[in-house]
Every structure is written in structure tokens, then in C-alpha cells.
Amino acid sequence: METKKYASYAEIERDLEILKLEKDINYQKLVLSFQRTKEGITPQKIVNGFFSSYKDYLSENYPKILQSFLPHIISWLFNKKRGN
């Protein structure tokens, strides 16, 4: 990094002001990011995210699950009606 040469104190003050503003902007971005993260980690959103992932899995594999369990359910119902 090359050292910058200043001709006056006004240039130094201007660069310092720019750096201060950049620092403030980055701090506000950090605060906003923290707030968004905090809002995203509510119990309701965690539970919804958990169930939505299972919902996607079940909706894709529903026919396979139904084919696996349906014969067992039918035999259980017939055995229940017979009294076994």
C-alpha cells in the first residue's frame, strides 16, 4: 500500500471524515444484520422451518410411505373386526 501525501490539514480532515462515515455505515450494517438474525431465530420460525423440511420430504415420498403401511393397516383392521 502506497503512503498518501497530503498537501493540507483539510485533506487529512476530509479523509478522516470519510473513514468515520464508512465506519458508521459498516456498524449500522452489522446492527441491521444482527436484528434480522435475531428476528429469524424465533421459536415459531424454528418450528415452522423444522416442519416444512419434513413436509417437503413427506410430500415427495407420500406414495411410497402409503404403499408400505397400507397393507399393514388393512390387515390390522381385519384382525380387529374378527376379534384377534
PDB file of C-alpha atoms in Angstrom:
ATOM      1  CA  MET A   1       0.000   0.000   0.000  1.00  0.00           C
ATOM      2  CA  GLU A   2       1.411   3.323  -1.024  1.00  0.00           C
ATOM      3  CA  THR A   3       1.534   6.124   1.514  1.00  0.00           C
ATOM      4  CA  LYS A   4      -0.672   9.049   0.653  1.00  0.00           C
ATOM      5  CA  LYS A   5       0.853  12.525   0.820  1.00  0.00           C
ATOM      6  CA  TYR A   6      -1.329  15.339   1.990  1.00  0.00           C
ATOM      7  CA  ALA A   7      -0.894  18.984   0.997  1.00  0.00           C
ATOM      8  CA  SER A   8      -3.035  20.401   3.803  1.00  0.00           C
ATOM      9  CA  TYR A   9      -4.773  19.601   7.042  1.00  0.00           C
ATOM     10  CA  ALA A  10      -8.102  19.994   5.240  1.00  0.00           C
ATOM     11  CA  GLU A  11      -7.336  16.931   3.095  1.00  0.00           C
ATOM     12  CA  ILE A  12      -6.461  14.933   6.210  1.00  0.00           C
ATOM     13  CA  GLU A  13      -9.669  16.023   7.911  1.00  0.00           C
ATOM     14  CA  ARG A  14     -11.695  15.131   4.804  1.00  0.00           C
ATOM     15  CA  ASP A  15     -10.194  11.621   4.643  1.00  0.00           C
ATOM     16  CA  LEU A  16     -10.749  11.144   8.365  1.00  0.00           C
ATOM     17  CA  GLU A  17     -14.382  12.177   7.961  1.00  0.00           C
ATOM     18  CA  ILE A  18     -14.796   9.703   5.078  1.00  0.00           C
ATOM     19  CA  LEU A  19     -13.274   6.925   7.191  1.00  0.00           C
ATOM     20  CA  LYS A  20     -15.547   7.825  10.098  1.00  0.00           C
ATOM     21  CA  LEU A  21     -18.624   7.707   7.852  1.00  0.00           C
ATOM     22  CA  GLU A  22     -17.540   4.341   6.396  1.00  0.00           C
ATOM     23  CA  LYS A  23     -17.060   3.025   9.925  1.00  0.00           C
ATOM     24  CA  ASP A  24     -20.550   4.231  10.929  1.00  0.00           C
ATOM     25  CA  ILE A  25     -22.109   2.674   7.821  1.00  0.00           C
ATOM     26  CA  ASN A  26     -20.431  -0.676   8.494  1.00  0.00           C
ATOM     27  CA  TYR A  27     -21.536  -0.556  12.126  1.00  0.00           C
ATOM     28  CA  GLN A  28     -25.145   0.105  11.101  1.00  0.00           C
ATOM     29  CA  LYS A  29     -24.975  -2.787   8.608  1.00  0.00           C
ATOM     30  CA  LEU A  30     -23.759  -5.022  11.417  1.00  0.00           C
ATOM     31  CA  VAL A  31     -26.581  -3.889  13.719  1.00  0.00           C
ATOM     32  CA  LEU A  32     -29.157  -4.479  10.971  1.00  0.00           C
ATOM     33  CA  SER A  33     -27.740  -7.916  10.235  1.00  0.00           C
ATOM     34  CA  PHE A  34     -27.889  -8.788  13.933  1.00  0.00           C
ATOM     35  CA  GLN A  35     -31.507  -7.609  14.162  1.00  0.00           C
ATOM     36  CA  ARG A  36     -32.520  -9.669  11.128  1.00  0.00           C
ATOM     37  CA  THR A  37     -30.794 -12.725  12.560  1.00  0.00           C
ATOM     38  CA  LYS A  38     -32.484 -12.163  15.912  1.00  0.00           C
ATOM     39  CA  GLU A  39     -35.885 -11.904  14.208  1.00  0.00           C
ATOM     40  CA  GLY A  40     -35.185 -15.060  12.213  1.00  0.00           C
ATOM     41  CA  ILE A  41     -34.446 -17.122  15.317  1.00  0.00           C
ATOM     42  CA  THR A  42     -37.827 -17.056  16.969  1.00  0.00           C
ATOM     43  CA  PRO A  43     -39.295 -20.315  18.278  1.00  0.00           C
ATOM     44  CA  GLN A  44     -42.156 -20.123  15.800  1.00  0.00           C
ATOM     45  CA  LYS A  45     -39.835 -19.750  12.804  1.00  0.00           C
ATOM     46  CA  ILE A  46     -37.595 -22.567  14.025  1.00  0.00           C
ATOM     47  CA  VAL A  47     -40.577 -24.911  14.423  1.00  0.00           C
ATOM     48  CA  ASN A  48     -42.016 -23.862  11.056  1.00  0.00           C
ATOM     49  CA  GLY A  49     -38.668 -24.478   9.387  1.00  0.00           C
ATOM     50  CA  PHE A  50     -38.397 -27.891  11.037  1.00  0.00           C
ATOM     51  CA  PHE A  51     -41.862 -28.972   9.926  1.00  0.00           C
ATOM     52  CA  SER A  52     -41.527 -27.503   6.444  1.00  0.00           C
ATOM     53  CA  SER A  53     -38.475 -29.659   5.783  1.00  0.00           C
ATOM     54  CA  TYR A  54     -40.410 -32.776   6.829  1.00  0.00           C
ATOM     55  CA  LYS A  55     -43.425 -31.597   4.859  1.00  0.00           C
ATOM     56  CA  ASP A  56     -41.309 -31.453   1.702  1.00  0.00           C
ATOM     57  CA  TYR A  57     -39.899 -34.914   2.407  1.00  0.00           C
ATOM     58  CA  LEU A  58     -43.300 -36.427   3.105  1.00  0.00           C
ATOM     59  CA  SER A  59     -44.964 -34.819   0.111  1.00  0.00           C
ATOM     60  CA  GLU A  60     -42.315 -36.278  -2.203  1.00  0.00           C
ATOM     61  CA  ASN A  61     -42.391 -39.753  -0.637  1.00  0.00           C
ATOM     62  CA  TYR A  62     -46.075 -39.981   0.307  1.00  0.00           C
ATOM     63  CA  PRO A  63     -46.979 -42.685  -2.247  1.00  0.00           C
ATOM     64  CA  LYS A  64     -44.071 -44.895  -1.132  1.00  0.00           C
ATOM     65  CA  ILE A  65     -44.976 -44.453   2.540  1.00  0.00           C
ATOM     66  CA  LEU A  66     -48.630 -45.198   1.821  1.00  0.00           C
ATOM     67  CA  GLN A  67     -47.750 -48.336  -0.166  1.00  0.00           C
ATOM     68  CA  SER A  68     -45.593 -49.568   2.708  1.00  0.00           C
ATOM     69  CA  PHE A  69     -48.096 -49.045   5.502  1.00  0.00           C
ATOM     70  CA  LEU A  70     -51.430 -49.635   3.784  1.00  0.00           C
ATOM     71  CA  PRO A  71     -51.242 -53.466   3.783  1.00  0.00           C
ATOM     72  CA  HIS A  72     -50.379 -53.487   7.498  1.00  0.00           C
ATOM     73  CA  ILE A  73     -53.229 -51.120   8.317  1.00  0.00           C
ATOM     74  CA  ILE A  74     -55.722 -53.202   6.317  1.00  0.00           C
ATOM     75  CA  SER A  75     -54.640 -56.460   7.967  1.00  0.00           C
ATOM     76  CA  TRP A  76     -54.828 -54.817  11.394  1.00  0.00           C
ATOM     77  CA  LEU A  77     -58.373 -53.618  10.679  1.00  0.00           C
ATOM     78  CA  PHE A  78     -59.474 -57.096   9.502  1.00  0.00           C
ATOM     79  CA  ASN A  79     -57.929 -58.718  12.557  1.00  0.00           C
ATOM     80  CA  LYS A  80     -59.607 -56.174  14.829  1.00  0.00           C
ATOM     81  CA  LYS A  81     -63.063 -56.905  13.315  1.00  0.00           C
ATOM     82  CA  ARG A  82     -62.531 -60.644  13.786  1.00  0.00           C
ATOM     83  CA  GLY A  83     -61.566 -60.151  17.393  1.00  0.00           C
ATOM     84  CA  ASN A  84     -57.943 -61.368  17.067  1.00  0.00           C
TER      85      ASN A  84
END
